[in-house]
Amino acid sequence: MRSAYLMLADAALLLLGITAATYLRWGLSITRPNSFAALYVAGIAIAVQILAGGVALYRYVWRIGSFEEFRTLSGTVVITAAAAVAADLLWFRDDVPFSAAVGGMALAFIGMISLRAGARLFQARRVEARTDTQRTIVFGAGEVGRQLVEALSSGRVQPYWPVAILDDDPGKRSLRLRNFEVEGGRDLIASVARRHSATLMIIATPSAEAPELRELSDLASAAGLEVKTIPGLARLLDGPVGVQDVQPITEEELLGRRRVDLEIESIAGYLEGKCVLVTGAGGSIGSELCRQIHRFKPSSLVMLDRDESGLHKVQLSLVGSAMLDGRDTVVCDIRDVEALAAVFAEHRPDVVFHAAALKHLPLLETWPLEAFKTNVLGTLNVLEAASATGVKTLVNISTDKAADPVSILGYSKRIAERLTSGFAEHAGQASFMSVRFGNVIGSRGSVLETFRGQIAAGRPITVTHPEITRYFMMIEEAAQLVIQAGAIGSSGEVLILDMGEPVRIDEVARAMLRRAGMPEEVIYTGLRPGEKLHEDLLGDHERDVPSSHPLITTAAVPPLEPGAVLVELPNTDKDLRRHLMGLASVYEEQDVVGNATKEVVE
């Protein structure tokens, strides 16, 4: 509808411009032949303008008064002017002078520009005059910030109205976006908020890392501003930034955010059209793996877990229903060697992702035998079933606690890595490997989930130690990199995912309390048995080697034969701990006892 109105307005301006220019050219006196000729020239110009404008100018809804609209308008008017001047020279030269035809087109063009510029100014003032819009500081004067200011300054009803722009780059201090000049950097957030009576700050720097987001969020909150942000670069690829992209800043973004570039061709090459089996498919990592794998169109996706509710949930997320009546959803415990072998024999998978494990560190310190049964013997069962049925690729999901382990969880997962490496030595053309990474945001039992529950209950947040740090990774990123690792890894390796910089848990707790408007009340409970102050992704005796993916490195794993774990176990938890420590050791066999003793003493 707007395009039709503009087309009629442009036609009126052409008629007015050409007749007025002819009238002026004849000294404010025009005869009937002159007037008819002017109308004929104007009519030809209008017809050409409508035809030429139908290609782009009136076909699309342009942002009113934008550079893109002016550029398209200019091209259309050039075509129209050429047609009008040609018609005048060929048929109406005696009644409409050449100068009148050119001048009339110039007047019409000026009128068209003025019409659009006026409409844009009117819309901007209309939005500014609204009383129910939030007065907003936009932090970031780059391309994303420019798009955001343009979108928020449009004539459409908007919930936010920009009143100031800030950017830390000194080179942008003289930059103007629309009617706004960049006033300074983050040190001026409080003063700019007071001067403009702002109530909101939108962080328009989607490439900002977590430490910068935390600092900006804290400065804005201290100035009494609500804080929102826009999505990472991957989501912005869908189109220009708009008000729909503005969203509250999340704890996940405060911990870390990044875009993962997947090598789609290499992944599709080993998953598409293949039978893929995921153990622990109902868990946090396993279910996300299933969702990611489903994108690559495997011939079948076998989801195995002992938790039927978890299987129900993941199948519902994949296909929109959860009938649970197919053979591809398997209720099976990896401890049950016969049942597991039957599943592998039935489906004969090409690719296996082994995510089933017990993972809660304090619980396993109390029940070490359970950790051994699931994380060690269960992994051994999966490896033997995979080897017996000709699996081509097996990826064992490990943890950063397997690097220089000091806990039952770490020992058991390190043994699983070594067993995987041992099977790799006899796997022939198959690839058996492990992938190691740290804490996953969004997984069940994660620290963020715990903190949210404590805040919701109005309780203080509990942190084990004021200096404790952990690596964090988004669950989607972890699953994507695990799949990528299966495409590029060599048999017997452990592939280590880049987790970025470690994060102080105390900072996260306090940031969440501030965002919730609660006092920064944190209780320190002390490190628990087997818990490190700082986790490592690489052991002291390991050397990482770059891989073909920038976010993945590799390290060698000393192999362990199955016979080493298939022995009579000690009777006490203390002796079992020592036994697991010896199996997990990366030292030479004759040095195991000495180093194990040293670690226990420490």
XYZ file of N, CA, C and O in Angstrom, residues 304-446:
572
model
N 20.245 -45.385 23.066
C 20.320 -46.397 24.121
C 20.491 -45.725 25.470
O 21.368 -44.871 25.636
N 19.673 -46.105 26.437
C 19.781 -45.571 27.795
C 18.998 -46.489 28.716
O 18.065 -47.177 28.277
N 19.347 -46.486 29.987
C 18.551 -47.247 30.950
C 17.412 -46.395 31.514
O 16.549 -46.899 32.232
N 17.405 -45.095 31.202
C 16.391 -44.164 31.698
C 15.309 -44.001 30.627
O 15.497 -43.304 29.634
N 14.157 -44.640 30.832
C 13.103 -44.582 29.821
C 12.513 -43.182 29.687
O 12.091 -42.772 28.597
N 12.484 -42.417 30.768
C 11.967 -41.047 30.691
C 12.876 -40.172 29.836
O 12.405 -39.310 29.084
N 14.193 -40.398 29.956
C 15.130 -39.654 29.133
C 14.951 -39.964 27.656
O 15.015 -39.081 26.797
N 14.716 -41.243 27.332
C 14.482 -41.639 25.943
C 13.188 -41.016 25.404
O 13.127 -40.577 24.250
N 12.177 -40.974 26.240
C 10.913 -40.354 25.842
C 11.133 -38.884 25.492
O 10.648 -38.383 24.460
N 11.889 -38.190 26.299
C 12.106 -36.759 26.099
C 12.906 -36.482 24.830
O 12.579 -35.577 24.057
N 13.956 -37.257 24.587
C 14.786 -36.988 23.417
C 14.056 -37.346 22.130
O 14.167 -36.639 21.124
N 13.271 -38.429 22.140
C 12.514 -38.764 20.927
C 11.462 -37.697 20.636
O 11.235 -37.330 19.475
N 10.856 -37.160 21.655
C 9.874 -36.092 21.479
C 10.520 -34.860 20.854
O 9.943 -34.204 19.980
N 11.736 -34.542 21.277
C 12.427 -33.365 20.732
C 12.877 -33.574 19.289
O 13.036 -32.612 18.544
N 13.055 -34.830 18.881
C 13.537 -35.108 17.522
C 12.409 -35.133 16.495
O 12.537 -34.549 15.411
N 11.319 -35.799 16.805
C 10.282 -36.029 15.785
C 8.923 -35.460 16.167
O 7.962 -35.601 15.429
N 8.840 -34.804 17.329
C 7.575 -34.201 17.720
C 6.588 -35.141 18.349
O 5.486 -34.748 18.720
N 6.944 -36.395 18.479
C 6.104 -37.378 19.173
C 7.024 -38.392 19.831
O 8.204 -38.497 19.482
N 6.492 -39.119 20.785
C 7.305 -40.090 21.513
C 6.500 -41.370 21.706
O 6.033 -41.683 22.801
N 6.371 -42.122 20.628
C 5.618 -43.361 20.689
C 6.399 -44.467 21.395
O 5.827 -45.384 21.984
N 7.743 -44.400 21.284
C 8.614 -45.377 21.947
C 8.285 -46.813 21.540
O 8.416 -47.752 22.342
N 7.848 -46.991 20.297
C 7.457 -48.326 19.859
C 8.399 -48.891 18.790
O 8.092 -49.901 18.165
N 9.525 -48.234 18.574
C 10.478 -48.720 17.582
C 11.691 -49.355 18.229
O 11.979 -49.139 19.416
N 12.427 -50.127 17.433
C 13.628 -50.794 17.950
C 14.812 -49.848 18.081
O 15.854 -50.226 18.610
N 14.634 -48.584 17.611
C 15.745 -47.640 17.674
C 15.813 -46.900 19.012
O 16.759 -46.163 19.272
N 14.812 -47.059 19.876
C 14.909 -46.565 21.254
C 15.076 -47.783 22.150
O 14.161 -48.611 22.271
N 16.242 -47.893 22.764
C 16.640 -49.130 23.440
C 16.824 -48.875 24.933
O 17.638 -48.023 25.331
N 16.068 -49.598 25.733
C 16.280 -49.567 27.180
C 17.297 -50.648 27.514
O 17.016 -51.852 27.388
N 18.481 -50.200 27.925
C 19.561 -51.152 28.190
C 20.587 -50.501 29.095
O 20.881 -49.311 28.970
N 21.119 -51.274 30.019
C 22.174 -50.809 30.914
C 23.509 -51.296 30.353
O 23.665 -52.498 30.060
N 24.476 -50.386 30.205
C 25.764 -50.796 29.635
C 26.510 -51.754 30.560
O 27.496 -52.370 30.147
N 26.054 -51.899 31.796
C 26.669 -52.887 32.688
C 26.266 -54.308 32.298
O 26.952 -55.266 32.643
N 25.158 -54.443 31.585
C 24.629 -55.757 31.204
C 25.303 -56.181 29.903
O 24.871 -55.816 28.810
N 26.354 -56.953 30.006
C 27.178 -57.264 28.851
C 26.411 -58.057 27.799
O 26.567 -57.808 26.586
N 25.568 -58.979 28.208
C 24.838 -59.796 27.239
C 23.776 -58.983 26.501
O 23.635 -59.083 25.282
N 23.028 -58.166 27.242
C 22.003 -57.335 26.605
C 22.648 -56.328 25.646
O 22.142 -56.083 24.543
N 23.765 -55.752 26.055
C 24.451 -54.771 25.215
C 24.963 -55.427 23.934
O 24.818 -54.875 22.831
N 25.556 -56.598 24.074
C 26.062 -57.307 22.896
C 24.924 -57.633 21.930
O 25.097 -57.557 20.705
N 23.741 -57.978 22.459
C 22.596 -58.289 21.595
C 22.136 -57.054 20.829
O 21.770 -57.135 19.646
N 22.161 -55.894 21.472
C 21.767 -54.651 20.799
C 22.725 -54.354 19.648
O 22.310 -54.019 18.533
N 24.015 -54.460 19.907
C 25.007 -54.195 18.863
C 24.884 -55.209 17.722
O 25.021 -54.852 16.548
N 24.622 -56.458 18.065
C 24.488 -57.483 17.028
C 23.251 -57.234 16.167
O 23.260 -57.494 14.958
N 22.187 -56.720 16.760
C 20.969 -56.451 15.998
C 21.138 -55.262 15.052
O 20.754 -55.321 13.879
N 21.728 -54.191 15.529
C 21.785 -52.960 14.734
C 23.087 -52.813 13.946
O 23.096 -52.098 12.938
N 24.151 -53.455 14.412
C 25.461 -53.378 13.765
C 25.782 -51.935 13.344
O 25.900 -51.586 12.170
N 25.952 -51.048 14.329
C 26.166 -49.628 14.018
C 27.509 -49.383 13.329
O 28.479 -50.124 13.525
N 27.547 -48.326 12.517
C 28.795 -47.883 11.885
C 29.561 -46.942 12.807
O 30.793 -46.937 12.820
N 28.816 -46.104 13.540
C 29.416 -45.081 14.400
C 28.775 -45.171 15.778
O 27.548 -45.332 15.896
N 29.594 -45.075 16.821
C 29.106 -45.126 18.201
C 29.631 -43.910 18.957
O 30.825 -43.600 18.913
N 28.730 -43.212 19.640
C 29.106 -42.165 20.595
C 28.754 -42.681 21.983
O 27.580 -42.907 22.296
N 29.790 -42.863 22.806
C 29.596 -43.455 24.128
C 29.542 -42.339 25.172
O 30.572 -41.832 25.618
N 28.303 -41.946 25.543
C 28.116 -40.860 26.503
C 27.597 -41.344 27.849
O 27.500 -40.548 28.787
N 27.256 -42.613 27.977
C 26.711 -43.132 29.236
C 27.796 -43.144 30.300
O 28.881 -43.682 30.079
N 27.504 -42.568 31.451
C 28.494 -42.532 32.544
C 27.840 -42.009 33.809
O 26.801 -41.341 33.759
N 28.442 -42.327 34.941
C 28.127 -41.646 36.198
C 29.107 -40.480 36.307
O 30.304 -40.634 36.063
N 28.615 -39.293 36.713
C 29.459 -38.103 36.587
C 29.520 -37.214 37.829
O 30.305 -36.271 37.865
N 28.693 -37.472 38.847
C 28.685 -36.570 40.002
C 29.832 -36.912 40.954
O 29.813 -37.940 41.627
N 30.803 -36.041 41.001
C 32.060 -36.320 41.699
C 31.875 -36.666 43.184
O 32.393 -37.695 43.637
N 31.185 -35.862 43.991
C 31.081 -36.187 45.416
C 30.384 -37.523 45.663
O 30.760 -38.273 46.571
N 29.374 -37.831 44.865
C 28.635 -39.077 45.040
C 29.531 -40.281 44.773
O 29.479 -41.295 45.495
N 30.369 -40.170 43.749
C 31.230 -41.295 43.402
C 32.380 -41.459 44.401
O 32.942 -42.554 44.511
N 32.743 -40.397 45.107
C 33.730 -40.544 46.179
C 33.186 -41.451 47.277
O 33.938 -42.181 47.929
N 31.879 -41.423 47.468
C 31.234 -42.265 48.479
C 30.981 -43.676 47.957
O 31.046 -44.653 48.722
N 30.728 -43.788 46.642
C 30.391 -45.081 46.041
C 31.352 -45.401 44.884
O 30.952 -45.439 43.722
N 32.615 -45.636 45.180
C 33.610 -45.868 44.127
C 33.346 -47.129 43.304
O 33.665 -47.163 42.120
N 32.743 -48.144 43.912
C 32.494 -49.373 43.168
C 31.488 -49.124 42.035
O 31.602 -49.707 40.955
N 30.514 -48.239 42.282
C 29.541 -47.917 41.234
C 30.218 -47.214 40.057
O 29.877 -47.444 38.899
N 31.169 -46.342 40.375
C 31.926 -45.673 39.305
C 32.690 -46.701 38.482
O 32.746 -46.616 37.250
N 33.280 -47.685 39.156
C 34.042 -48.721 38.443
C 33.112 -49.554 37.556
O 33.431 -49.824 36.391
N 31.932 -49.915 38.079
C 31.022 -50.769 37.310
C 30.512 -50.070 36.047
O 30.406 -50.696 34.989
N 30.183 -48.786 36.160
C 29.607 -48.080 35.008
C 30.682 -47.477 34.115
O 30.721 -47.724 32.902
N 31.556 -46.663 34.689
C 32.504 -45.903 33.873
C 33.649 -46.753 33.334
O 34.199 -46.441 32.270
N 34.011 -47.825 34.053
C 35.113 -48.677 33.591
C 34.570 -49.930 32.905
O 34.762 -50.138 31.705
N 33.847 -50.776 33.666
C 33.352 -52.010 33.075
C 32.294 -51.735 31.995
O 32.253 -52.422 30.971
N 31.454 -50.736 32.207
C 30.464 -50.391 31.193
C 31.120 -49.941 29.906
O 30.704 -50.345 28.805
N 32.159 -49.129 30.012
C 32.905 -48.712 28.821
C 33.567 -49.904 28.148
O 33.567 -50.026 26.911
N 34.123 -50.804 28.942
C 34.738 -52.009 28.389
C 33.694 -52.844 27.630
O 33.987 -53.355 26.533
N 32.497 -52.949 28.171
C 31.439 -53.678 27.478
C 31.102 -53.038 26.130
O 30.902 -53.734 25.131
N 31.019 -51.720 26.096
C 30.724 -51.007 24.848
C 31.843 -51.231 23.836
O 31.600 -51.495 22.654
N 33.090 -51.136 24.305
C 34.236 -51.324 23.410
C 34.259 -52.739 22.827
O 34.514 -52.928 21.621
N 33.994 -53.735 23.663
C 34.010 -55.116 23.174
C 32.870 -55.368 22.187
O 33.066 -56.031 21.158
N 31.686 -54.839 22.472
C 30.556 -55.022 21.559
C 30.827 -54.318 20.233
O 30.511 -54.841 19.158
N 31.426 -53.129 20.293
C 31.739 -52.388 19.067
C 32.784 -53.119 18.239
O 32.676 -53.223 17.010
N 33.794 -53.620 18.914
C 34.852 -54.345 18.210
C 34.310 -55.618 17.566
O 34.683 -55.972 16.440
N 33.398 -56.301 18.256
C 32.871 -57.572 17.750
C 31.942 -57.390 16.560
O 31.785 -58.306 15.742
N 31.326 -56.217 16.427
C 30.349 -56.005 15.351
C 30.873 -55.095 14.241
O 30.111 -54.668 13.375
N 32.152 -54.797 14.264
C 32.757 -54.056 13.155
C 32.439 -52.574 13.112
O 32.361 -51.984 12.020
N 32.274 -51.936 14.263
C 32.044 -50.484 14.299
C 33.253 -49.774 13.694
O 34.397 -50.088 14.004
N 32.980 -48.793 12.819
C 34.062 -48.090 12.116
C 34.629 -46.923 12.916
O 35.812 -46.625 12.866
N 33.764 -46.231 13.682
C 34.197 -45.078 14.472
C 33.526 -45.133 15.829
O 32.297 -45.281 15.917
N 34.324 -45.030 16.896
C 33.785 -44.968 18.251
C 34.390 -43.764 18.959
O 35.617 -43.598 18.975
N 33.533 -42.935 19.522
C 33.965 -41.749 20.265
C 33.528 -41.909 21.713
O 32.325 -41.967 22.012
N 34.491 -42.000 22.604
C 34.235 -42.113 24.034
C 34.244 -40.715 24.652
O 35.210 -39.976 24.542
N 33.144 -40.334 25.300
C 33.034 -39.005 25.912
C 33.723 -39.036 27.271
O 33.293 -39.741 28.182
N 34.783 -38.232 27.411
C 35.536 -38.178 28.657
C 35.316 -36.831 29.342
O 34.358 -36.123 29.042
N 36.189 -36.467 30.252
C 36.034 -35.253 31.050
C 37.394 -34.673 31.383
O 38.409 -35.398 31.384
N 37.421 -33.375 31.699
C 38.690 -32.754 32.089
C 39.206 -33.327 33.404
O 40.398 -33.200 33.719
N 38.354 -33.974 34.166
C 38.790 -34.565 35.432
C 39.663 -35.798 35.218
O 40.244 -36.328 36.171
N 39.761 -36.246 33.953
C 40.658 -37.360 33.638
C 42.097 -36.898 33.433
O 42.994 -37.731 33.311
N 42.335 -35.594 33.388
C 43.690 -35.058 33.257
C 44.294 -34.933 34.650
O 43.779 -34.200 35.498
N 45.387 -35.662 34.884
C 45.996 -35.723 36.220
C 44.916 -35.939 37.287
O 44.701 -35.112 38.174
N 44.205 -37.057 37.242
C 43.031 -37.249 38.108
C 43.401 -37.361 39.580
O 44.460 -37.878 39.946
N 42.495 -36.888 40.437
C 42.657 -37.015 41.887
C 41.359 -37.490 42.535
O 41.270 -37.548 43.758
N 40.348 -37.801 41.725
C 39.049 -38.218 42.243
C 38.668 -39.561 41.636
O 39.230 -39.986 40.625
N 37.704 -40.218 42.257
C 37.197 -41.478 41.709
C 36.649 -41.262 40.294
O 36.884 -42.067 39.386
N 35.896 -40.165 40.118
C 35.384 -39.860 38.781
C 36.535 -39.706 37.792
O 36.506 -40.276 36.685
N 37.551 -38.953 38.163
C 38.689 -38.748 37.272
C 39.427 -40.038 36.964
O 39.787 -40.304 35.806
N 39.646 -40.864 37.989
C 40.339 -42.148 37.763
C 39.547 -43.024 36.793
O 40.095 -43.607 35.862
N 38.231 -43.133 37.047
C 37.424 -44.044 36.233
C 37.363 -43.583 34.781
O 37.412 -44.408 33.864
N 37.276 -42.276 34.550
C 37.219 -41.779 33.185
C 38.587 -41.856 32.506
O 38.670 -42.059 31.280
N 39.656 -41.716 33.282
C 40.993 -41.884 32.703
C 41.206 -43.341 32.289
O 41.785 -43.628 31.228
N 40.748 -44.273 33.096
C 40.844 -45.691 32.740
C 40.051 -45.946 31.456
O 40.491 -46.691 30.568
N 38.874 -45.321 31.334
C 38.072 -45.482 30.124
C 38.827 -44.967 28.897
O 38.772 -45.566 27.816
N 39.544 -43.854 29.049
C 40.366 -43.339 27.947
C 41.440 -44.353 27.565
O 41.686 -44.612 26.376
N 42.083 -44.929 28.567
C 43.171 -45.877 28.305
C 42.635 -47.167 27.673
O 43.284 -47.741 26.787
N 41.476 -47.626 28.121
C 40.874 -48.811 27.505
C 40.539 -48.547 26.031
O 40.761 -49.403 25.164
N 39.996 -47.351 25.761
C 39.681 -46.982 24.376
C 40.932 -46.986 23.525
O 40.933 -47.485 22.390
N 42.027 -46.466 24.061
C 43.303 -46.469 23.346
C 43.813 -47.891 23.140
O 44.385 -48.226 22.086
N 43.581 -48.761 24.150
C 44.006 -50.150 24.016
C 43.260 -50.872 22.904
O 43.865 -51.617 22.115
N 41.963 -50.655 22.803
C 41.182 -51.268 21.722
C 41.576 -50.693 20.370
O 41.506 -51.380 19.352
N 41.977 -49.421 20.358
C 42.379 -48.786 19.100
C 43.583 -49.491 18.484
O 43.718 -49.539 17.252
N 44.460 -50.044 19.336
C 45.658 -50.726 18.826
C 45.305 -51.962 18.014
O 46.097 -52.394 17.160
N 44.139 -52.547 18.259
C 43.730 -53.775 17.570
C 42.515 -53.546 16.669
O 41.881 -54.511 16.235
N 42.207 -52.263 16.377
C 40.979 -51.959 15.644
C 41.151 -51.970 14.140
O 40.172 -51.814 13.409
N 42.363 -52.156 13.646
C 42.582 -52.183 12.200
C 42.260 -50.846 11.564
O 42.799 -49.801 11.935
N 41.332 -50.848 10.606
C 40.947 -49.617 9.907
C 39.945 -48.784 10.696
O 39.649 -47.651 10.304
N 39.420 -49.306 11.771
C 38.459 -48.556 12.578
C 39.182 -47.511 13.429
O 40.388 -47.602 13.672
N 38.422 -46.502 13.887
C 38.972 -45.436 14.727
C 38.248 -45.425 16.067
O 37.031 -45.220 16.111
N 38.990 -45.679 17.126
C 38.469 -45.610 18.479
C 39.205 -44.470 19.183
O 40.436 -44.489 19.267
N 38.473 -43.477 19.680
C 39.108 -42.302 20.277
C 38.269 -41.788 21.436
O 37.110 -42.178 21.610
N 38.855 -40.876 22.212
C 38.141 -40.225 23.316
C 38.128 -38.719 23.084
O 39.007 -38.171 22.410
N 37.129 -38.044 23.661
C 37.024 -36.585 23.598
C 36.883 -36.066 25.022
O 36.038 -36.539 25.783
N 37.712 -35.078 25.362
C 37.773 -34.574 26.733
C 37.372 -33.098 26.767
O 37.868 -32.291 25.984
N 36.441 -32.759 27.645
C 36.077 -31.359 27.842
C 35.563 -31.171 29.261
O 35.426 -32.127 30.022
N 35.291 -29.909 29.633
C 34.925 -29.580 31.008
C 33.432 -29.491 31.228
O 32.641 -30.207 30.627
N 33.042 -28.569 32.117
C 31.643 -28.441 32.508
C 30.801 -27.926 31.350
O 31.240 -27.076 30.572
N 29.590 -28.426 31.269
C 28.695 -28.081 30.167
C 27.519 -27.291 30.713
O 26.798 -27.758 31.593
N 27.346 -26.069 30.171
C 26.218 -25.237 30.561
C 24.948 -25.835 29.977
O 24.855 -26.083 28.784
N 23.985 -26.040 30.837
C 22.721 -26.598 30.371
C 22.555 -28.070 30.696
O 21.482 -28.634 30.480
N 23.617 -28.705 31.203
C 23.487 -30.115 31.564
C 22.823 -30.240 32.928
O 22.845 -29.321 33.746
N 22.225 -31.403 33.165
C 21.555 -31.638 34.435
C 22.581 -31.637 35.562
O 23.624 -32.268 35.470
N 22.267 -30.880 36.635
C 23.163 -30.819 37.768
C 24.286 -29.823 37.616
O 25.187 -29.772 38.454
N 24.266 -28.998 36.545
C 25.321 -28.017 36.359
C 25.231 -26.942 37.432
O 24.188 -26.755 38.076
